[in-house]
PDB file of C-alpha atoms in Angstrom:
ATOM      1  CA  UNK A 130     -25.592  41.024 -28.288  1.00 49.00           C
ATOM      2  CA  UNK A 131     -26.439  39.337 -31.589  1.00 52.00           C
ATOM      3  CA  UNK A 132     -24.709  39.388 -34.983  1.00 52.00           C
ATOM      4  CA  UNK A 133     -25.331  37.397 -38.146  1.00 52.00           C
ATOM      5  CA  UNK A 134     -21.635  37.126 -39.076  1.00 47.00           C
ATOM      6  CA  UNK A 135     -19.251  34.896 -37.125  1.00 51.00           C
ATOM      7  CA  UNK A 136     -16.187  37.070 -37.837  1.00 46.00           C
ATOM      8  CA  UNK A 137     -17.905  40.079 -36.269  1.00 46.00           C
ATOM      9  CA  UNK A 138     -18.557  38.114 -33.093  1.00 46.00           C
ATOM     10  CA  UNK A 139     -14.829  37.569 -32.610  1.00 50.00           C
ATOM     11  CA  UNK A 140     -14.016  41.278 -32.576  1.00 47.00           C
ATOM     12  CA  UNK A 141     -17.041  42.133 -30.435  1.00 46.00           C
ATOM     13  CA  UNK A 142     -16.138  39.569 -27.820  1.00 46.00           C
ATOM     14  CA  UNK A 143     -12.712  41.096 -27.460  1.00 44.00           C
ATOM     15  CA  UNK A 144     -14.188  44.481 -26.610  1.00 46.00           C
ATOM     16  CA  UNK A 145     -16.951  43.285 -24.268  1.00 52.00           C
ATOM     17  CA  UNK A 146     -15.857  40.034 -22.655  1.00 57.00           C
ATOM     18  CA  UNK A 147     -18.587  40.242 -20.004  1.00 61.00           C
ATOM     19  CA  UNK A 148     -21.344  40.205 -22.613  1.00 66.00           C
ATOM     20  CA  UNK A 149     -23.041  37.148 -24.066  1.00 68.00           C
ATOM     21  CA  UNK A 150     -22.965  37.054 -27.868  1.00 72.00           C
ATOM     22  CA  UNK A 151     -24.823  34.831 -30.319  1.00 71.00           C
ATOM     23  CA  UNK A 152     -24.764  34.408 -34.082  1.00 77.00           C
ATOM     24  CA  UNK A 153     -28.237  34.388 -35.562  1.00 75.00           C
ATOM     25  CA  UNK A 154     -31.016  36.001 -37.576  1.00 81.00           C
ATOM     26  CA  UNK A 155     -32.676  39.016 -35.937  1.00 86.00           C
ATOM     27  CA  UNK A 156     -36.004  37.731 -37.243  1.00 86.00           C
ATOM     28  CA  UNK A 157     -35.807  34.509 -35.241  1.00 83.00           C
ATOM     29  CA  UNK A 158     -33.420  34.046 -32.340  1.00 76.00           C
ATOM     30  CA  UNK A 159     -35.670  32.176 -29.915  1.00 73.00           C
ATOM     31  CA  UNK A 160     -33.585  29.992 -27.628  1.00 71.00           C
ATOM     32  CA  UNK A 161     -30.211  31.510 -28.555  1.00 67.00           C
ATOM     33  CA  UNK A 162     -29.692  33.133 -25.161  1.00 71.00           C
ATOM     34  CA  UNK A 163     -29.466  31.401 -21.806  1.00 72.00           C
ATOM     35  CA  UNK A 164     -31.457  33.987 -19.854  1.00 81.00           C
ATOM     36  CA  UNK A 165     -34.260  36.522 -20.220  1.00 86.00           C
ATOM     37  CA  UNK A 166     -33.445  40.233 -20.353  1.00 87.00           C
ATOM     38  CA  UNK A 167     -34.743  43.458 -18.845  1.00 91.00           C
ATOM     39  CA  UNK A 168     -34.293  45.476 -22.038  1.00 93.00           C
ATOM     40  CA  UNK A 169     -33.325  45.098 -25.701  1.00 92.00           C
ATOM     41  CA  UNK A 170     -32.044  47.795 -28.051  1.00 94.00           C
ATOM     42  CA  UNK A 171     -32.157  47.822 -31.862  1.00 94.00           C
ATOM     43  CA  UNK A 172     -29.926  50.727 -32.842  1.00 93.00           C
ATOM     44  CA  UNK A 173     -28.456  52.454 -35.903  1.00 88.00           C
ATOM     45  CA  UNK A 174     -31.510  51.752 -38.041  1.00 91.00           C
ATOM     46  CA  UNK A 175     -30.833  48.001 -37.998  1.00 93.00           C
ATOM     47  CA  UNK A 176     -34.548  47.220 -38.212  1.00 95.00           C
ATOM     48  CA  UNK A 177     -34.645  48.931 -41.619  1.00 95.00           C
ATOM     49  CA  UNK A 178     -33.116  45.741 -43.029  1.00 95.00           C
ATOM     50  CA  UNK A 179     -36.451  44.013 -42.295  1.00 96.00           C
ATOM     51  CA  UNK A 180     -38.335  44.802 -45.486  1.00 97.00           C
ATOM     52  CA  UNK A 181     -41.739  43.203 -44.799  1.00 96.00           C
ATOM     53  CA  UNK A 182     -44.296  43.282 -42.003  1.00 97.00           C
ATOM     54  CA  UNK A 183     -43.827  39.539 -41.505  1.00 97.00           C
ATOM     55  CA  UNK A 184     -40.105  40.105 -40.894  1.00 96.00           C
ATOM     56  CA  UNK A 185     -40.796  42.795 -38.308  1.00 97.00           C
ATOM     57  CA  UNK A 186     -43.445  40.731 -36.499  1.00 97.00           C
ATOM     58  CA  UNK A 187     -41.066  37.756 -36.336  1.00 95.00           C
ATOM     59  CA  UNK A 188     -38.369  40.001 -34.886  1.00 94.00           C
ATOM     60  CA  UNK A 189     -40.704  41.531 -32.300  1.00 95.00           C
ATOM     61  CA  UNK A 190     -42.027  38.083 -31.409  1.00 93.00           C
ATOM     62  CA  UNK A 191     -38.497  36.786 -30.789  1.00 91.00           C
ATOM     63  CA  UNK A 192     -37.770  39.837 -28.665  1.00 91.00           C
ATOM     64  CA  UNK A 193     -40.960  39.279 -26.693  1.00 91.00           C
ATOM     65  CA  UNK A 194     -39.916  35.697 -25.893  1.00 89.00           C
ATOM     66  CA  UNK A 195     -36.424  36.823 -24.796  1.00 87.00           C
ATOM     67  CA  UNK A 196     -37.625  39.527 -22.395  1.00 90.00           C
ATOM     68  CA  UNK A 197     -39.066  39.491 -18.896  1.00 90.00           C
ATOM     69  CA  UNK A 198     -42.618  40.819 -18.343  1.00 91.00           C
ATOM     70  CA  UNK A 199     -42.559  44.592 -18.148  1.00 93.00           C
ATOM     71  CA  UNK A 200     -39.216  44.826 -19.976  1.00 94.00           C
ATOM     72  CA  UNK A 201     -38.557  47.408 -22.660  1.00 96.00           C
ATOM     73  CA  UNK A 202     -37.469  47.460 -26.298  1.00 96.00           C
ATOM     74  CA  UNK A 203     -35.774  50.582 -27.695  1.00 97.00           C
ATOM     75  CA  UNK A 204     -35.896  50.926 -31.482  1.00 97.00           C
ATOM     76  CA  UNK A 205     -33.882  53.647 -33.240  1.00 96.00           C
ATOM     77  CA  UNK A 206     -34.786  54.433 -36.852  1.00 94.00           C
ATOM     78  CA  UNK A 207     -34.575  57.327 -39.316  1.00 90.00           C
ATOM     79  CA  UNK A 208     -36.998  60.145 -38.555  1.00 91.00           C
ATOM     80  CA  UNK A 209     -40.354  59.855 -40.414  1.00 89.00           C
ATOM     81  CA  UNK A 210     -39.483  63.049 -42.288  1.00 86.00           C
ATOM     82  CA  UNK A 211     -37.117  60.939 -44.366  1.00 80.00           C
ATOM     83  CA  UNK A 212     -39.948  58.641 -45.442  1.00 78.00           C
ATOM     84  CA  UNK A 213     -42.000  61.505 -46.823  1.00 80.00           C
ATOM     85  CA  UNK A 214     -39.119  63.489 -48.352  1.00 73.00           C
ATOM     86  CA  UNK A 215     -39.272  61.334 -51.469  1.00 45.00           C
ATOM     87  CA  UNK A 216     -37.008  63.570 -53.509  1.00 42.00           C
ATOM     88  CA  UNK A 217     -34.229  63.621 -50.933  1.00 51.00           C
ATOM     89  CA  UNK A 218     -31.999  61.168 -49.146  1.00 52.00           C
ATOM     90  CA  UNK A 219     -30.064  61.718 -45.972  1.00 59.00           C
ATOM     91  CA  UNK A 220     -26.373  61.422 -46.774  1.00 64.00           C
ATOM     92  CA  UNK A 221     -24.312  60.378 -43.795  1.00 75.00           C
ATOM     93  CA  UNK A 222     -20.545  60.273 -43.879  1.00 83.00           C
ATOM     94  CA  UNK A 223     -17.792  59.699 -41.386  1.00 86.00           C
ATOM     95  CA  UNK A 224     -14.078  58.988 -41.300  1.00 91.00           C
ATOM     96  CA  UNK A 225     -12.351  56.334 -39.203  1.00 89.00           C
ATOM     97  CA  UNK A 226      -8.576  56.715 -38.701  1.00 90.00           C
ATOM     98  CA  UNK A 227      -6.387  53.631 -39.189  1.00 82.00           C
ATOM     99  CA  UNK A 228      -4.056  53.368 -36.221  1.00 85.00           C
ATOM    100  CA  UNK A 229      -1.016  51.193 -35.568  1.00 79.00           C
ATOM    101  CA  UNK A 230      -0.410  49.460 -32.252  1.00 79.00           C
ATOM    102  CA  UNK A 231       1.819  52.390 -31.278  1.00 81.00           C
ATOM    103  CA  UNK A 232      -1.117  54.810 -31.900  1.00 83.00           C
ATOM    104  CA  UNK A 233       0.445  56.206 -35.084  1.00 84.00           C
ATOM    105  CA  UNK A 234      -2.071  56.850 -37.856  1.00 86.00           C
ATOM    106  CA  UNK A 235      -1.228  55.216 -41.180  1.00 83.00           C
ATOM    107  CA  UNK A 236      -4.413  55.935 -43.147  1.00 88.00           C
ATOM    108  CA  UNK A 237      -8.158  56.352 -42.979  1.00 90.00           C
ATOM    109  CA  UNK A 238     -11.452  54.696 -43.890  1.00 90.00           C
ATOM    110  CA  UNK A 239     -14.118  57.003 -45.337  1.00 91.00           C
ATOM    111  CA  UNK A 240     -17.719  55.766 -45.246  1.00 91.00           C
ATOM    112  CA  UNK A 241     -20.669  57.338 -47.072  1.00 88.00           C
ATOM    113  CA  UNK A 242     -24.207  56.094 -46.437  1.00 85.00           C
ATOM    114  CA  UNK A 243     -26.833  57.287 -48.904  1.00 85.00           C
ATOM    115  CA  UNK A 244     -26.740  59.203 -52.176  1.00 84.00           C
ATOM    116  CA  UNK A 245     -29.072  61.741 -53.746  1.00 81.00           C
ATOM    117  CA  UNK A 246     -29.670  59.391 -56.695  1.00 85.00           C
ATOM    118  CA  UNK A 247     -30.814  56.450 -54.540  1.00 89.00           C
ATOM    119  CA  UNK A 248     -34.133  55.034 -55.768  1.00 91.00           C
ATOM    120  CA  UNK A 249     -37.138  54.992 -53.439  1.00 89.00           C
ATOM    121  CA  UNK A 250     -40.206  52.752 -53.839  1.00 93.00           C
ATOM    122  CA  UNK A 251     -43.091  54.641 -52.161  1.00 90.00           C
ATOM    123  CA  UNK A 252     -45.318  51.550 -52.154  1.00 93.00           C
ATOM    124  CA  UNK A 253     -42.912  49.211 -50.367  1.00 94.00           C
ATOM    125  CA  UNK A 254     -41.282  52.167 -48.540  1.00 93.00           C
ATOM    126  CA  UNK A 255     -37.890  50.726 -49.472  1.00 94.00           C
ATOM    127  CA  UNK A 256     -34.944  52.871 -50.511  1.00 92.00           C
ATOM    128  CA  UNK A 257     -31.949  51.448 -52.354  1.00 94.00           C
ATOM    129  CA  UNK A 258     -29.214  52.978 -50.207  1.00 92.00           C
ATOM    130  CA  UNK A 259     -25.763  53.454 -51.693  1.00 92.00           C
ATOM    131  CA  UNK A 260     -23.022  52.435 -49.276  1.00 92.00           C
ATOM    132  CA  UNK A 261     -19.476  53.402 -50.276  1.00 92.00           C
ATOM    133  CA  UNK A 262     -16.249  52.794 -48.377  1.00 90.00           C
ATOM    134  CA  UNK A 263     -12.887  54.219 -49.398  1.00 91.00           C
ATOM    135  CA  UNK A 264      -9.742  52.890 -47.741  1.00 87.00           C
ATOM    136  CA  UNK A 265      -6.584  54.984 -48.070  1.00 88.00           C
ATOM    137  CA  UNK A 266      -3.102  54.689 -46.576  1.00 85.00           C
ATOM    138  CA  UNK A 267      -0.700  57.588 -46.146  1.00 85.00           C
ATOM    139  CA  UNK A 268       2.346  55.801 -47.577  1.00 83.00           C
ATOM    140  CA  UNK A 269       1.561  53.368 -50.428  1.00 77.00           C
ATOM    141  CA  UNK A 270       4.992  51.776 -50.018  1.00 75.00           C
ATOM    142  CA  UNK A 271       3.928  50.473 -46.621  1.00 69.00           C
ATOM    143  CA  UNK A 272       0.896  48.573 -47.919  1.00 69.00           C
ATOM    144  CA  UNK A 273       0.936  45.090 -46.319  1.00 65.00           C
ATOM    145  CA  UNK A 274       0.723  42.940 -49.447  1.00 66.00           C
ATOM    146  CA  UNK A 275      -0.228  39.823 -47.502  1.00 70.00           C
ATOM    147  CA  UNK A 276      -3.339  41.397 -45.950  1.00 67.00           C
ATOM    148  CA  UNK A 277      -6.456  40.696 -48.132  1.00 68.00           C
ATOM    149  CA  UNK A 278      -7.923  44.024 -47.036  1.00 64.00           C
ATOM    150  CA  UNK A 279      -5.173  45.910 -48.866  1.00 68.00           C
ATOM    151  CA  UNK A 280      -4.599  43.602 -51.846  1.00 71.00           C
ATOM    152  CA  UNK A 281      -6.856  45.569 -54.225  1.00 75.00           C
ATOM    153  CA  UNK A 282      -5.293  48.955 -53.561  1.00 80.00           C
ATOM    154  CA  UNK A 283      -4.012  50.996 -56.476  1.00 80.00           C
ATOM    155  CA  UNK A 284      -0.566  52.534 -56.636  1.00 75.00           C
ATOM    156  CA  UNK A 285      -1.813  55.591 -54.788  1.00 79.00           C
ATOM    157  CA  UNK A 286      -2.722  53.453 -51.795  1.00 81.00           C
ATOM    158  CA  UNK A 287      -6.480  53.684 -52.224  1.00 86.00           C
ATOM    159  CA  UNK A 288      -9.337  51.257 -52.837  1.00 86.00           C
ATOM    160  CA  UNK A 289     -13.103  51.727 -52.930  1.00 88.00           C
ATOM    161  CA  UNK A 290     -16.034  49.375 -52.407  1.00 88.00           C
ATOM    162  CA  UNK A 291     -19.615  50.354 -53.246  1.00 91.00           C
ATOM    163  CA  UNK A 292     -22.819  48.387 -52.705  1.00 94.00           C
ATOM    164  CA  UNK A 293     -26.571  48.982 -52.885  1.00 95.00           C
ATOM    165  CA  UNK A 294     -28.436  48.052 -49.702  1.00 94.00           C
ATOM    166  CA  UNK A 295     -32.262  47.938 -49.682  1.00 96.00           C
ATOM    167  CA  UNK A 296     -33.680  49.459 -46.484  1.00 94.00           C
ATOM    168  CA  UNK A 297     -37.241  50.079 -45.388  1.00 95.00           C
ATOM    169  CA  UNK A 298     -38.366  53.425 -43.995  1.00 93.00           C
ATOM    170  CA  UNK A 299     -40.959  53.248 -41.221  1.00 95.00           C
ATOM    171  CA  UNK A 300     -43.610  55.565 -39.825  1.00 95.00           C
ATOM    172  CA  UNK A 301     -44.383  55.867 -36.127  1.00 96.00           C
ATOM    173  CA  UNK A 302     -47.845  54.373 -36.487  1.00 96.00           C
ATOM    174  CA  UNK A 303     -46.435  51.343 -38.293  1.00 96.00           C
ATOM    175  CA  UNK A 304     -44.085  50.594 -35.418  1.00 97.00           C
ATOM    176  CA  UNK A 305     -46.954  51.013 -32.953  1.00 97.00           C
ATOM    177  CA  UNK A 306     -49.274  48.680 -34.891  1.00 97.00           C
ATOM    178  CA  UNK A 307     -46.647  45.993 -35.551  1.00 97.00           C
ATOM    179  CA  UNK A 308     -45.578  46.033 -31.894  1.00 97.00           C
ATOM    180  CA  UNK A 309     -49.160  45.507 -30.748  1.00 96.00           C
ATOM    181  CA  UNK A 310     -49.366  42.347 -32.860  1.00 96.00           C
ATOM    182  CA  UNK A 311     -47.026  40.563 -30.430  1.00 95.00           C
ATOM    183  CA  UNK A 312     -48.032  42.120 -27.125  1.00 94.00           C
ATOM    184  CA  UNK A 313     -45.740  45.152 -27.058  1.00 96.00           C
ATOM    185  CA  UNK A 314     -47.034  48.657 -26.357  1.00 96.00           C
ATOM    186  CA  UNK A 315     -45.432  51.983 -27.182  1.00 97.00           C
ATOM    187  CA  UNK A 316     -44.833  53.962 -23.992  1.00 97.00           C
ATOM    188  CA  UNK A 317     -42.539  56.754 -25.221  1.00 97.00           C
ATOM    189  CA  UNK A 318     -41.084  58.300 -28.359  1.00 97.00           C
ATOM    190  CA  UNK A 319     -38.199  60.701 -28.925  1.00 97.00           C
ATOM    191  CA  UNK A 320     -36.438  62.516 -31.745  1.00 95.00           C
ATOM    192  CA  UNK A 321     -32.980  61.294 -30.695  1.00 94.00           C
ATOM    193  CA  UNK A 322     -31.344  59.041 -28.126  1.00 94.00           C
ATOM    194  CA  UNK A 323     -32.069  61.801 -25.651  1.00 95.00           C
ATOM    195  CA  UNK A 324     -35.183  62.058 -23.499  1.00 95.00           C
ATOM    196  CA  UNK A 325     -35.053  65.846 -23.818  1.00 96.00           C
ATOM    197  CA  UNK A 326     -35.591  65.775 -27.605  1.00 96.00           C
ATOM    198  CA  UNK A 327     -39.219  65.442 -28.685  1.00 96.00           C
ATOM    199  CA  UNK A 328     -39.901  63.833 -32.043  1.00 93.00           C
ATOM    200  CA  UNK A 329     -41.794  66.946 -33.134  1.00 93.00           C
ATOM    201  CA  UNK A 330     -38.832  69.312 -32.702  1.00 93.00           C
ATOM    202  CA  UNK A 331     -37.804  70.675 -36.085  1.00 87.00           C
ATOM    203  CA  UNK A 332     -34.186  71.478 -35.274  1.00 87.00           C
ATOM    204  CA  UNK A 333     -33.010  68.778 -32.871  1.00 91.00           C
ATOM    205  CA  UNK A 334     -35.142  65.763 -33.840  1.00 91.00           C
ATOM    206  CA  UNK A 335     -33.354  63.701 -36.473  1.00 89.00           C
ATOM    207  CA  UNK A 336     -34.148  60.101 -35.413  1.00 92.00           C
ATOM    208  CA  UNK A 337     -37.266  58.130 -34.479  1.00 95.00           C
ATOM    209  CA  UNK A 338     -36.649  56.456 -31.126  1.00 97.00           C
ATOM    210  CA  UNK A 339     -39.519  54.265 -29.934  1.00 97.00           C
ATOM    211  CA  UNK A 340     -39.695  52.752 -26.455  1.00 98.00           C
ATOM    212  CA  UNK A 341     -41.857  49.630 -26.363  1.00 97.00           C
ATOM    213  CA  UNK A 342     -42.846  47.655 -23.281  1.00 96.00           C
ATOM    214  CA  UNK A 343     -43.796  44.014 -22.856  1.00 93.00           C
ATOM    215  CA  UNK A 344     -47.290  43.804 -21.436  1.00 85.00           C
ATOM    216  CA  UNK A 345     -47.531  41.956 -18.117  1.00 75.00           C
TER     217      UNK A 345
END
């Protein structure tokens, strides 16, 4: 696994001690790993942070050098419908409970990704995604004052952080063409992380999942 923040590597290593982790840039990680791999996965729309073709080609090239011949790359991105629905923006939200060591919940973290007012540049295919996180505890009197995460909470036990994150929206043919530039070929495509969901399905297809293979 790879992450560009050292503090994230610490928590990841605790959950998956048998994995090898490295801190680096997804555009250029040649030589960071001690072995070559049979497959690589870029999930949760992570490739959308690569805003230019040069960035994507560098990423694919690094992947190509880290994989064995015949290996696969799985890329998960927003469905192309989102690229062409210029007046709309998918709004994703989820809630993560905050749990003590004794499994008792003491609050929650609400995350919202995307807003209907987010600006979209149709030339660069880059949307300025709004990312908002609201942290709330059930009992404000129990706020741990020494923890930096809770220091900015108001008297009601709530704090909010909002940022704008530029993300590129891709089409299927773009992924195919950029992959070919470095010797990858598209061998399958799906509308979800499920082989039973075709990308053309109107009801069930909500992601663009591309399976690329390293040419022998």
